[in-house]
PDB file of C-alpha atoms in Angstrom:
ATOM      1  CA  THR H   1      12.116 -25.204-255.484  1.00 54.00           C
ATOM      2  CA  GLN H   2      12.274 -21.876-253.704  1.00 59.00           C
ATOM      3  CA  LEU H   3       8.888 -20.551-252.761  1.00 84.00           C
ATOM      4  CA  LEU H   4       8.001 -17.092-251.575  1.00 92.00           C
ATOM      5  CA  GLU H   5       4.716 -16.739-249.769  1.00 94.00           C
ATOM      6  CA  GLN H   6       3.133 -13.325-249.613  1.00 96.00           C
ATOM      7  CA  SER H   7       0.361 -12.289-247.289  1.00 95.00           C
ATOM      8  CA  PRO H   8      -2.201 -11.023-247.430  1.00 96.00           C
ATOM      9  CA  GLN H   9      -3.124 -11.759-251.034  1.00 95.00           C
ATOM     10  CA  PHE H  10      -5.695  -8.956-251.108  1.00 96.00           C
ATOM     11  CA  LEU H  11      -5.907  -5.821-248.983  1.00 97.00           C
ATOM     12  CA  SER H  12      -8.532  -3.085-249.191  1.00 97.00           C
ATOM     13  CA  ILE H  13      -8.135  -0.150-246.817  1.00 97.00           C
ATOM     14  CA  GLN H  14      -9.182   3.452-246.388  1.00 97.00           C
ATOM     15  CA  GLU H  15      -6.937   6.376-247.168  1.00 97.00           C
ATOM     16  CA  GLY H  16      -4.773   7.268-244.186  1.00 97.00           C
ATOM     17  CA  GLU H  17      -4.547   3.756-242.743  1.00 98.00           C
ATOM     18  CA  ASN H  18      -1.282   1.869-242.232  1.00 98.00           C
ATOM     19  CA  LEU H  19      -0.595  -1.599-243.599  1.00 97.00           C
ATOM     20  CA  THR H  20       2.042  -4.288-243.648  1.00 98.00           C
ATOM     21  CA  VAL H  21       2.693  -6.911-246.329  1.00 98.00           C
ATOM     22  CA  TYR H  22       4.720  -9.991-245.503  1.00 97.00           C
ATOM     23  CA  CYS H  23       6.976 -12.142-247.650  1.00 96.00           C
ATOM     24  CA  ASN H  24       8.203 -15.451-246.216  1.00 95.00           C
ATOM     25  CA  SER H  25      10.339 -18.321-247.423  1.00 94.00           C
ATOM     26  CA  SER H  26      12.241 -21.303-246.120  1.00 91.00           C
ATOM     27  CA  SER H  27      15.101 -20.403-248.456  1.00 90.00           C
ATOM     28  CA  VAL H  28      17.925 -17.951-247.897  1.00 91.00           C
ATOM     29  CA  PHE H  29      18.254 -15.246-250.505  1.00 91.00           C
ATOM     30  CA  SER H  30      21.256 -13.152-251.457  1.00 89.00           C
ATOM     31  CA  SER H  31      18.908 -10.257-252.068  1.00 91.00           C
ATOM     32  CA  LEU H  32      15.217  -9.546-251.826  1.00 94.00           C
ATOM     33  CA  GLN H  33      13.487  -7.052-254.034  1.00 95.00           C
ATOM     34  CA  TRP H  34      10.101  -5.380-253.873  1.00 97.00           C
ATOM     35  CA  TYR H  35       8.251  -4.340-257.001  1.00 97.00           C
ATOM     36  CA  ARG H  36       4.999  -2.564-257.702  1.00 97.00           C
ATOM     37  CA  GLN H  37       2.963  -3.406-260.778  1.00 96.00           C
ATOM     38  CA  GLU H  38       0.119  -1.502-262.406  1.00 94.00           C
ATOM     39  CA  PRO H  39      -2.461  -3.263-264.616  1.00 91.00           C
ATOM     40  CA  GLY H  40      -1.112  -3.965-268.089  1.00 91.00           C
ATOM     41  CA  GLU H  41       2.422  -2.910-267.203  1.00 94.00           C
ATOM     42  CA  GLY H  42       5.602  -4.614-266.060  1.00 96.00           C
ATOM     43  CA  PRO H  43       6.786  -4.569-262.443  1.00 97.00           C
ATOM     44  CA  VAL H  44       8.740  -1.501-261.317  1.00 96.00           C
ATOM     45  CA  LEU H  45      11.511  -1.920-258.769  1.00 95.00           C
ATOM     46  CA  LEU H  46      10.911  -0.167-255.446  1.00 96.00           C
ATOM     47  CA  VAL H  47      13.837  -1.362-253.352  1.00 96.00           C
ATOM     48  CA  THR H  48      16.484  -4.061-252.947  1.00 94.00           C
ATOM     49  CA  VAL H  49      17.575  -5.319-249.539  1.00 94.00           C
ATOM     50  CA  VAL H  50      20.746  -7.334-249.223  1.00 92.00           C
ATOM     51  CA  THR H  51      21.926  -7.493-245.615  1.00 93.00           C
ATOM     52  CA  GLY H  52      20.106  -9.452-242.906  1.00 94.00           C
ATOM     53  CA  GLY H  53      18.246  -7.055-240.611  1.00 95.00           C
ATOM     54  CA  GLU H  54      18.476  -4.242-243.134  1.00 95.00           C
ATOM     55  CA  VAL H  55      15.800  -1.557-243.069  1.00 97.00           C
ATOM     56  CA  LYS H  56      15.224   0.823-245.960  1.00 97.00           C
ATOM     57  CA  LYS H  57      12.794   3.714-246.165  1.00 97.00           C
ATOM     58  CA  LEU H  58      11.286   5.192-249.290  1.00 94.00           C
ATOM     59  CA  LYS H  59       9.068   8.098-248.251  1.00 95.00           C
ATOM     60  CA  ARG H  60       6.074   6.434-246.559  1.00 97.00           C
ATOM     61  CA  LEU H  61       7.285   2.910-247.374  1.00 97.00           C
ATOM     62  CA  THR H  62       9.521   0.962-244.994  1.00 97.00           C
ATOM     63  CA  PHE H  63      11.142  -2.292-246.086  1.00 97.00           C
ATOM     64  CA  GLN H  64      12.800  -4.773-243.768  1.00 97.00           C
ATOM     65  CA  PHE H  65      14.890  -7.859-244.501  1.00 96.00           C
ATOM     66  CA  GLY H  66      14.832 -10.586-241.862  1.00 95.00           C
ATOM     67  CA  ASP H  67      17.988 -11.386-239.924  1.00 94.00           C
ATOM     68  CA  ALA H  68      18.222 -14.817-241.555  1.00 94.00           C
ATOM     69  CA  ARG H  69      17.541 -13.348-245.044  1.00 93.00           C
ATOM     70  CA  LYS H  70      14.506 -15.585-245.497  1.00 93.00           C
ATOM     71  CA  ASP H  71      11.710 -13.087-245.031  1.00 94.00           C
ATOM     72  CA  SER H  72      10.833  -9.462-245.577  1.00 96.00           C
ATOM     73  CA  SER H  73       8.097  -6.968-244.881  1.00 97.00           C
ATOM     74  CA  LEU H  74       6.767  -3.832-246.492  1.00 98.00           C
ATOM     75  CA  HIS H  75       5.031  -1.272-244.288  1.00 98.00           C
ATOM     76  CA  ILE H  76       3.118   1.663-245.724  1.00 98.00           C
ATOM     77  CA  THR H  77       2.235   4.565-243.482  1.00 98.00           C
ATOM     78  CA  ALA H  78      -0.811   6.744-244.163  1.00 98.00           C
ATOM     79  CA  ALA H  79      -1.735   4.983-247.385  1.00 97.00           C
ATOM     80  CA  GLN H  80      -2.986   7.062-250.290  1.00 97.00           C
ATOM     81  CA  PRO H  81      -5.099   6.071-253.324  1.00 96.00           C
ATOM     82  CA  GLY H  82      -1.971   6.425-255.452  1.00 96.00           C
ATOM     83  CA  ASP H  83      -0.460   3.488-253.553  1.00 97.00           C
ATOM     84  CA  THR H  84      -3.024   1.161-255.131  1.00 97.00           C
ATOM     85  CA  GLY H  85      -1.355  -1.624-257.100  1.00 96.00           C
ATOM     86  CA  LEU H  86       0.087  -5.120-257.026  1.00 97.00           C
ATOM     87  CA  TYR H  87       3.070  -5.409-254.702  1.00 98.00           C
ATOM     88  CA  LEU H  88       5.483  -8.239-255.458  1.00 97.00           C
ATOM     89  CA  CYS H  89       8.400  -9.524-253.481  1.00 97.00           C
ATOM     90  CA  ALA H  90      11.146 -11.410-255.302  1.00 96.00           C
ATOM     91  CA  GLY H  91      14.157 -13.272-253.988  1.00 93.00           C
ATOM     92  CA  GLU H  92      17.397 -13.866-255.792  1.00 89.00           C
ATOM     93  CA  THR H  93      19.993 -16.588-255.226  1.00 79.00           C
ATOM     94  CA  SER H  94      23.418 -16.890-256.774  1.00 68.00           C
ATOM     95  CA  GLY H  95      22.956 -13.848-258.941  1.00 58.00           C
ATOM     96  CA  SER H  96      20.838 -15.621-261.495  1.00 74.00           C
ATOM     97  CA  ARG H  97      17.078 -15.551-261.542  1.00 85.00           C
ATOM     98  CA  LEU H  98      14.358 -13.963-259.426  1.00 90.00           C
ATOM     99  CA  THR H  99      11.678 -16.016-257.719  1.00 92.00           C
ATOM    100  CA  PHE H 100       8.497 -14.001-257.209  1.00 95.00           C
ATOM    101  CA  GLY H 101       5.780 -14.268-254.638  1.00 95.00           C
ATOM    102  CA  GLU H 102       2.166 -14.320-255.766  1.00 94.00           C
ATOM    103  CA  GLY H 103       1.713 -10.660-254.968  1.00 96.00           C
ATOM    104  CA  THR H 104      -0.479  -8.540-252.734  1.00 97.00           C
ATOM    105  CA  GLN H 105      -3.209  -6.569-254.460  1.00 97.00           C
ATOM    106  CA  LEU H 106      -3.613  -3.345-252.510  1.00 97.00           C
ATOM    107  CA  THR H 107      -6.594  -1.059-252.942  1.00 97.00           C
ATOM    108  CA  VAL H 108      -6.652   2.244-251.084  1.00 97.00           C
ATOM    109  CA  ASN H 109     -10.078   3.824-251.079  1.00 97.00           C
ATOM    110  CA  PRO H 110     -10.426   7.617-250.871  1.00 95.00           C
TER     111      PRO H 110
ATOM    112  CA  ASP J   1      17.722   5.090-273.613  1.00 53.00           C
ATOM    113  CA  THR J   2      14.041   4.714-272.807  1.00 72.00           C
ATOM    114  CA  GLY J   3      14.148   1.437-270.945  1.00 93.00           C
ATOM    115  CA  VAL J   4      13.190  -2.090-271.929  1.00 96.00           C
ATOM    116  CA  SER J   5      10.945  -2.245-274.992  1.00 97.00           C
ATOM    117  CA  GLN J   6       8.680  -5.133-275.901  1.00 98.00           C
ATOM    118  CA  ASP J   7       6.808  -5.670-279.108  1.00 97.00           C
ATOM    119  CA  PRO J   8       3.977  -6.260-279.705  1.00 98.00           C
ATOM    120  CA  ARG J   9       2.074  -5.088-276.621  1.00 97.00           C
ATOM    121  CA  HIS J  10      -0.850  -7.319-277.421  1.00 97.00           C
ATOM    122  CA  LYS J  11      -1.200 -10.415-279.570  1.00 98.00           C
ATOM    123  CA  ILE J  12      -4.306 -12.450-280.276  1.00 98.00           C
ATOM    124  CA  THR J  13      -3.703 -15.696-282.112  1.00 98.00           C
ATOM    125  CA  LYS J  14      -5.584 -18.827-282.983  1.00 98.00           C
ATOM    126  CA  ARG J  15      -4.665 -22.074-281.310  1.00 98.00           C
ATOM    127  CA  GLY J  16      -1.990 -23.895-283.259  1.00 98.00           C
ATOM    128  CA  GLN J  17      -0.388 -20.780-284.731  1.00 98.00           C
ATOM    129  CA  ASN J  18       3.179 -19.689-284.053  1.00 98.00           C
ATOM    130  CA  VAL J  19       3.966 -16.358-282.432  1.00 98.00           C
ATOM    131  CA  THR J  20       7.174 -14.422-281.869  1.00 98.00           C
ATOM    132  CA  PHE J  21       7.817 -11.649-279.390  1.00 98.00           C
ATOM    133  CA  ARG J  22      10.702  -9.216-279.342  1.00 98.00           C
ATOM    134  CA  CYS J  23      12.508  -7.571-276.443  1.00 98.00           C
ATOM    135  CA  ASP J  24      15.002  -4.715-276.681  1.00 97.00           C
ATOM    136  CA  PRO J  25      16.837  -4.341-273.368  1.00 96.00           C
ATOM    137  CA  ILE J  26      18.665  -1.314-272.036  1.00 93.00           C
ATOM    138  CA  SER J  27      21.806  -1.201-274.134  1.00 89.00           C
ATOM    139  CA  GLU J  28      24.366  -1.496-271.322  1.00 85.00           C
ATOM    140  CA  HIS J  29      22.569  -4.422-269.681  1.00 88.00           C
ATOM    141  CA  ASN J  30      24.219  -7.736-270.500  1.00 90.00           C
ATOM    142  CA  ARG J  31      21.653  -9.941-268.772  1.00 93.00           C
ATOM    143  CA  LEU J  32      18.221 -10.447-270.264  1.00 96.00           C
ATOM    144  CA  TYR J  33      15.372 -12.422-268.720  1.00 96.00           C
ATOM    145  CA  TRP J  34      12.015 -13.725-269.876  1.00 97.00           C
ATOM    146  CA  TYR J  35       9.156 -14.252-267.433  1.00 97.00           C
ATOM    147  CA  ARG J  36       5.542 -15.304-267.838  1.00 97.00           C
ATOM    148  CA  GLN J  37       2.726 -13.973-265.691  1.00 97.00           C
ATOM    149  CA  THR J  38      -0.833 -15.211-265.524  1.00 95.00           C
ATOM    150  CA  LEU J  39      -3.687 -13.300-263.939  1.00 90.00           C
ATOM    151  CA  GLY J  40      -3.449 -13.097-260.182  1.00 85.00           C
ATOM    152  CA  GLN J  41       0.013 -14.615-260.025  1.00 91.00           C
ATOM    153  CA  GLY J  42       3.541 -13.343-259.741  1.00 94.00           C
ATOM    154  CA  PRO J  43       5.870 -13.640-262.739  1.00 96.00           C
ATOM    155  CA  GLU J  44       7.412 -17.063-263.368  1.00 94.00           C
ATOM    156  CA  PHE J  45      10.936 -17.410-264.688  1.00 94.00           C
ATOM    157  CA  LEU J  46      11.329 -18.833-268.197  1.00 95.00           C
ATOM    158  CA  THR J  47      14.930 -18.257-269.276  1.00 95.00           C
ATOM    159  CA  TYR J  48      17.834 -15.853-269.184  1.00 93.00           C
ATOM    160  CA  PHE J  49      20.792 -14.785-271.280  1.00 94.00           C
ATOM    161  CA  GLN J  50      24.141 -13.340-270.460  1.00 92.00           C
ATOM    162  CA  ASN J  51      25.146 -11.582-273.641  1.00 92.00           C
ATOM    163  CA  GLU J  52      24.251 -14.088-276.386  1.00 93.00           C
ATOM    164  CA  ALA J  53      24.566 -17.195-274.202  1.00 93.00           C
ATOM    165  CA  GLN J  54      21.382 -18.774-272.849  1.00 93.00           C
ATOM    166  CA  LEU J  55      22.466 -19.788-269.351  1.00 92.00           C
ATOM    167  CA  GLU J  56      19.327 -21.202-267.777  1.00 90.00           C
ATOM    168  CA  LYS J  57      15.944 -22.488-268.880  1.00 91.00           C
ATOM    169  CA  SER J  58      12.968 -23.274-266.678  1.00 90.00           C
ATOM    170  CA  ARG J  59      11.076 -26.532-266.905  1.00 86.00           C
ATOM    171  CA  LEU J  60       8.150 -24.301-267.888  1.00 80.00           C
ATOM    172  CA  LEU J  61       9.920 -23.741-271.198  1.00 84.00           C
ATOM    173  CA  SER J  62       8.604 -26.713-273.136  1.00 87.00           C
ATOM    174  CA  ASP J  63       9.984 -27.730-276.504  1.00 92.00           C
ATOM    175  CA  ARG J  64       7.384 -25.474-278.135  1.00 95.00           C
ATOM    176  CA  PHE J  65       9.187 -22.458-276.698  1.00 96.00           C
ATOM    177  CA  SER J  66      12.492 -21.133-277.971  1.00 95.00           C
ATOM    178  CA  ALA J  67      14.383 -17.979-277.136  1.00 96.00           C
ATOM    179  CA  GLU J  68      17.330 -16.379-278.839  1.00 96.00           C
ATOM    180  CA  ARG J  69      19.600 -13.427-278.361  1.00 96.00           C
ATOM    181  CA  PRO J  70      21.758 -13.677-281.460  1.00 91.00           C
ATOM    182  CA  LYS J  71      24.060 -10.706-281.042  1.00 87.00           C
ATOM    183  CA  GLY J  72      23.736 -10.127-277.346  1.00 85.00           C
ATOM    184  CA  SER J  73      21.376  -7.232-277.907  1.00 91.00           C
ATOM    185  CA  PHE J  74      17.661  -7.813-278.592  1.00 96.00           C
ATOM    186  CA  SER J  75      15.989 -11.133-277.855  1.00 97.00           C
ATOM    187  CA  THR J  76      13.085 -13.048-279.354  1.00 98.00           C
ATOM    188  CA  LEU J  77      10.769 -15.564-277.735  1.00 98.00           C
ATOM    189  CA  GLU J  78       8.909 -17.880-280.089  1.00 97.00           C
ATOM    190  CA  ILE J  79       6.005 -20.136-279.187  1.00 97.00           C
ATOM    191  CA  GLN J  80       5.117 -22.810-281.709  1.00 97.00           C
ATOM    192  CA  ARG J  81       1.720 -24.485-281.984  1.00 97.00           C
ATOM    193  CA  THR J  82       0.186 -22.211-279.380  1.00 98.00           C
ATOM    194  CA  GLU J  83      -2.271 -23.618-276.853  1.00 97.00           C
ATOM    195  CA  GLN J  84      -4.892 -21.841-274.786  1.00 96.00           C
ATOM    196  CA  GLY J  85      -2.759 -22.401-271.710  1.00 95.00           C
ATOM    197  CA  ASP J  86      -0.094 -20.190-273.254  1.00 97.00           C
ATOM    198  CA  SER J  87      -2.327 -17.159-272.755  1.00 97.00           C
ATOM    199  CA  ALA J  88      -0.420 -14.896-270.379  1.00 97.00           C
ATOM    200  CA  MET J  89       1.637 -11.738-270.103  1.00 98.00           C
ATOM    201  CA  TYR J  90       5.192 -12.332-271.300  1.00 98.00           C
ATOM    202  CA  LEU J  91       7.643 -10.036-269.567  1.00 98.00           C
ATOM    203  CA  CYS J  92      11.203  -9.227-270.491  1.00 98.00           C
ATOM    204  CA  ALA J  93      13.699  -7.729-268.060  1.00 97.00           C
ATOM    205  CA  SER J  94      17.314  -6.686-268.217  1.00 95.00           C
ATOM    206  CA  ARG J  95      19.980  -5.982-265.671  1.00 91.00           C
ATOM    207  CA  TYR J  96      23.317  -4.181-265.547  1.00 86.00           C
ATOM    208  CA  PRO J  97      26.208  -6.406-264.457  1.00 80.00           C
ATOM    209  CA  GLY J  98      26.960  -6.242-260.745  1.00 81.00           C
ATOM    210  CA  THR J  99      23.657  -4.644-259.787  1.00 83.00           C
ATOM    211  CA  TYR J 100      20.577  -6.160-258.195  1.00 83.00           C
ATOM    212  CA  GLY J 101      17.668  -4.322-259.713  1.00 86.00           C
ATOM    213  CA  TYR J 102      15.874  -5.584-262.790  1.00 93.00           C
ATOM    214  CA  THR J 103      14.222  -3.278-265.295  1.00 95.00           C
ATOM    215  CA  PHE J 104      11.098  -4.787-266.794  1.00 97.00           C
ATOM    216  CA  GLY J 105       9.407  -3.983-270.029  1.00 97.00           C
ATOM    217  CA  SER J 106       5.669  -3.406-270.290  1.00 97.00           C
ATOM    218  CA  GLY J 107       5.123  -6.959-271.475  1.00 97.00           C
ATOM    219  CA  THR J 108       3.355  -8.663-274.350  1.00 98.00           C
ATOM    220  CA  ARG J 109      -0.168  -9.831-273.570  1.00 97.00           C
ATOM    221  CA  LEU J 110      -0.863 -13.048-275.493  1.00 98.00           C
ATOM    222  CA  THR J 111      -4.379 -14.357-275.932  1.00 98.00           C
ATOM    223  CA  VAL J 112      -4.834 -17.717-277.630  1.00 98.00           C
ATOM    224  CA  VAL J 113      -8.368 -18.299-278.908  1.00 97.00           C
TER     225      VAL J 113
END
């Protein structure tokens, strides 16, 4: 069983602060994806990382894939209330299914 | 194409009843996935199809659950003899061949009372 552990599980910060969410596993993934989910909606894909050591930036969000392709991080700079949501990492092996972490519930207070 | 559609959005049913959910994927996407998500947890894989073939089923998919994708287009997920533990959000996702990203629908929220 491939497990993805996300930390922290909950994060409440003030607008303008920086934060990092971690996603760790003992398994190697062919790709790792980050999603954001709003209440009552399905997850929405933010980014996919494929190569070990890869770094991708999406405006104020920076995603990194570990060299061994077992872990990843999401860093948000100058968080805004609109960043509030559930952030999910998901790993894929062999092009079949995604295994999700438990998620990080982020609240950014104005 | 407006994305992945799921119907109904919400379903309340009495324990022991059967329910069926429908998913319409993006038309060019040949892979279709079903996931289940309970409150405070990430989605858990249930099953997936490539075209009309069901290629993998999770152990979570007990014999009360059945999924079909008869013509390789829309899919249905049926739960027979529902139990309170079946209460969850049921998510459908589809993917274009050769790409990584999944497109999820808005889900069907099932409440078993």
